Amino acid sequence: MTVTDTSDKAVLLSAHERAEIDAWLARYPADQRQSALLGALRAVMHEDHYLSVPKMDAVAAYLGLPPIAVYEVASFYSMYETDERAAARHSISVCTNISCMLNGADEIVAHIENKLGIRLGESTPDRKFYLKREEECLAACCGAPMMQVNHVYYTELSPEKVDSILDGLE
Amino acid sequence: MSDELVSFEVNGQTLQARPGSMLIAATDAAGITVPRFCYHKKLSVAANCRMCLVEVEKAPKPMPACATPIMAGMKVWTNSPKARAAQKDVMEFLLINHPLDCPICDQGGECELQDLSVGFGNSSSEYVEIKRVVREKDIGPLIETAMTRCIHCTRCVRFGEEIAGMRELGATGRSQYTEIGTYVAKAVTSELSGNMIDVCPVGALTAKPSRYTARPWEMRSYDSIAPHDCVGSNIHVHTARGKVIRVVPRENEAINECWIADRDRFSYEGLQSQERLLKPQIKRDGHWKEVSWQEALDTVSGILRKQLAFNIAAFAGPSSTLEEFFLFQKLLRGLNIKNIDHRLRQVDFSDQTLTPVASGLGLSLAELEQQQAIFLIGANPRHDQPMLNHRIRKASIAGAKVLALNPRRLAFNYAAEQIVAAPLDMVTELAVLVKAALEAANQAVPNALAELLAKVEVSAGARSQVALLKAPNALILLGQMAVQHPAFSSLRSLASVLAQATGAKLGYLPEANSIAASLVGVLPHRELAGKPLAEPGLPVNAALNDKNLTTVVLMNAELDDFANPQQTLKALRTAKHVIVLAPFADAQAREYATVLLPTSTFVETSGTLINAEGLWQSFKGVVTPPGEVRPLWKVLRVLGNALNLPDFDYVETSEIAAELKLELKTVPLTAIGELPETLLVTKQEASLMQRIGDVPIYRTDALVRRAQSLQAMLSSPSVRMHGADMDRLGINTGDLVRLGQGESYVQLPAELDGAVPAGCVWVQSGTEAARALGSAFGSIMVDKG
Ligand code: SF4
Ligand code: FES
Ligand code: FES
């Protein structure tokens, strides 16, 4: 499908984001720009920590896709945030699925909530931390309880260990 | 997929089908019921509802019939215990989250889910947990949503992507959070959007304008033909309690397949307009008086008898029926009146005697799909003929190259190479292509073109564009912006030469039923079957300017139907008598008219429409006309009798159509006419800009203009222009801009639009704001308001 006259919407993308998207585009056949969509959204996540509608529209324009095709992908994957309130430098996901739950995940969640003064699904006012509500097993059951901060897995957690991890973040 | 048929078995019955085709298509063709929600014969296979599960021999699990390719010798059971159990299980799952609110659902009685749950559902459910709820979405004035009812079949999503050619709805979120919608609050804008209502198997998407007005079992369905464009889409008109409730498509693979345009679907709303004329009225001393038909007809025949024939001009709107056109010209010619015309939006008549009698597509709608190259000149089929555009889109998807020459860049829903030029420059742009084509074909330049072609230079781009038109199946189409162009005759001549030099076919995208008007001679220079008149009358613009004019007859025509409303209004105001035969009259019409005769719309009369491929389609009246409204053809017949004209005693429209069929059968619908001696080249007036005044999709005729929901789809009038012009004139977006043509001016807000060429303003015609303006594609004075 051709989308005409959307080029001006892509101006919102930074040079860095464009470079990232171009690098992804280079890996796929020229007529399949949609293939770079996941990478493009990841690039925007890195800069903005969430996907705003104007930015998603910009990605759509840049890749020549109808905007709804971008919204569908962005809202499907839980690692993309589409709510501005989730935009924070560090996104913390504590696994609360079965193995972790049996090993004290609830205590870890309560500890982080107290420490940061926010509830699950909220971010700190300084936009440093976002405590994500994680629904699924993060596939590190052997190290339960565990959490993921940004892209890093931390296993065999205790409140003290959580403190040292979070305190060590910029 | 090979073309050879293979045999396979369904429920013990041997069937044949092409191997690789889907099982459900074969069972459908054989009349074997397989329940389904997501499958639709015109859409891609999604296989996501699983309702069509059937038992297939050697397959361990039931298979979806919509996604199971046929193989030779396969054995299938559609209602074995295993198949039945699978179907029932799927139904149980589908109903888990369905609100079961049929009593308050507009789809009730025609719902696929309701129907199938009767056969495959259980009377009680094991599910006792909380059902999910999805918030209602506002997706515009045409489609009502109740998304909790959605079963996520994605038919609407696929329709948007595959048929409408613009993906507006999507499935966002996942698992139980999946929702169908636009994600951001926005109206669905496709000109075919209403078809999503039809494809939605449940009550998630229903028609907003007819919501809660009647139940399906209360409605009666009548066959009819949509009169708004030259496609002649087949429709069902649904009525209840003597009123039209809604319009839906009537499947006709050769015309509109199973779809219709929103304009054809929702125009019926105009029937309820406050401006509907219900009684004959005569203006006396500036006051309207309701009178009997007898008195009104006496008055009209008195006027027509008393006025000299050359003092009278008569104009007919292009969505009238064949029979109305015929009787109209017969009546007027019987009185020796010559200034007769239906080409109300046309301005260049300089070569009218050289053109064919009537021109259409030159091929069938279905054949459009087989074209390999299509060149659209001054044509916006997406707005003017949405269902015809759908065929061009199919051709494009199949690999056809679409080339377009227009005064502004258009939003096509397929790939198109666009040449954009200010209206007057379109002639030179086309000349470049013609020169390239003549050179490539080694043909001499026809004399008429010599002067123009000497001035242009062939570009490499033009050479490759011309090469496209050399394809064995190539077609050049002249659209409404070409016909309304100030140098239409030049565009026509150039297009003819281009067609001859490249071997491409030439066709037209005519306005509504205008082929019928041309065939029967609602023209100043030709009578029935194109017979030339020794003493022709004046074409519409000259007739309006004529000093002798005292009397105007308007049949299904009002100010917004004319190319130059300013000039028209002036003429109508000066005329002593303005006799209007129409279903509607607005305040403006009440001001200029002196007699108002309330006549039928297409649902209140029988008649015939001739579509772009030349197909005659007759239809019958659907509802009794309101008030004292009479079928227009009967009014014309009575007038003929009152004026003692011979042969005005038809009893049925079918009699007229049959007579005309004989008269007209020898008249071919061709497009290539003769060349004039020299081409008309219009010069741009210095210091003025050029107006691009095409007609918005929902301003094409009187009924459409009064359909409220369609009106709500239009953006408010504005003046759109190129950034360079805005800078030059010191105008910013949103500023009021003063636009002047001729004697009056209007002020409209400015909008930046990169699709408009520099030196032009896009100010659409057919709108109330445009009434104070002049020629749709004429020069225009533009300055900061
Ligand atoms: S809205 Fe209707 S057509 Fe669209 S996915 Fe839902 S049920 Fe299917
Ligand atoms: S349950 Fe926590 S990682 Fe699997
Ligand atoms: S109709 Fe086959 S899966 Fe929906």
Tab-separated table of C-alpha atoms and ligand atoms in Angstrom, chain B residues 147 150-157 180 199-202 204-205, ligand 1:
chain	number	residue	atom	x	y	z
B	147	MET	CA	-16.788	-2.965	20.357
B	150	CYS	CA	-16.575	-7.604	18.430
B	151	ILE	CA	-15.397	-11.174	17.897
B	152	HIS	CA	-12.066	-10.113	16.354
B	153	CYS	CA	-12.672	-11.712	13.017
B	154	THR	CA	-10.674	-8.811	11.441
B	155	ARG	CA	-12.942	-8.642	8.400
B	156	CYS	CA	-13.171	-4.875	8.853
B	157	VAL	CA	-9.398	-4.570	9.147
B	180	ILE	CA	-10.364	-3.319	17.043
B	199	VAL	CA	-18.780	-7.357	6.490
B	200	CYS	CA	-18.927	-7.144	10.287
B	201	PRO	CA	-20.684	-10.388	11.221
B	202	VAL	CA	-21.901	-9.017	14.548
B	204	ALA	CA	-19.903	-4.208	16.571
B	205	LEU	CA	-20.095	-1.983	13.505
C	1	SF4	S1	-15.601	-5.028	14.368
C	1	SF4	FE1	-16.808	-6.636	13.352
C	1	SF4	S2	-15.680	-7.003	11.427
C	1	SF4	FE2	-14.292	-5.912	12.779
C	1	SF4	S3	-13.140	-7.521	13.824
C	1	SF4	FE3	-14.868	-7.009	15.145
C	1	SF4	S4	-16.459	-8.472	14.601
C	1	SF4	FE4	-14.948	-8.517	12.950
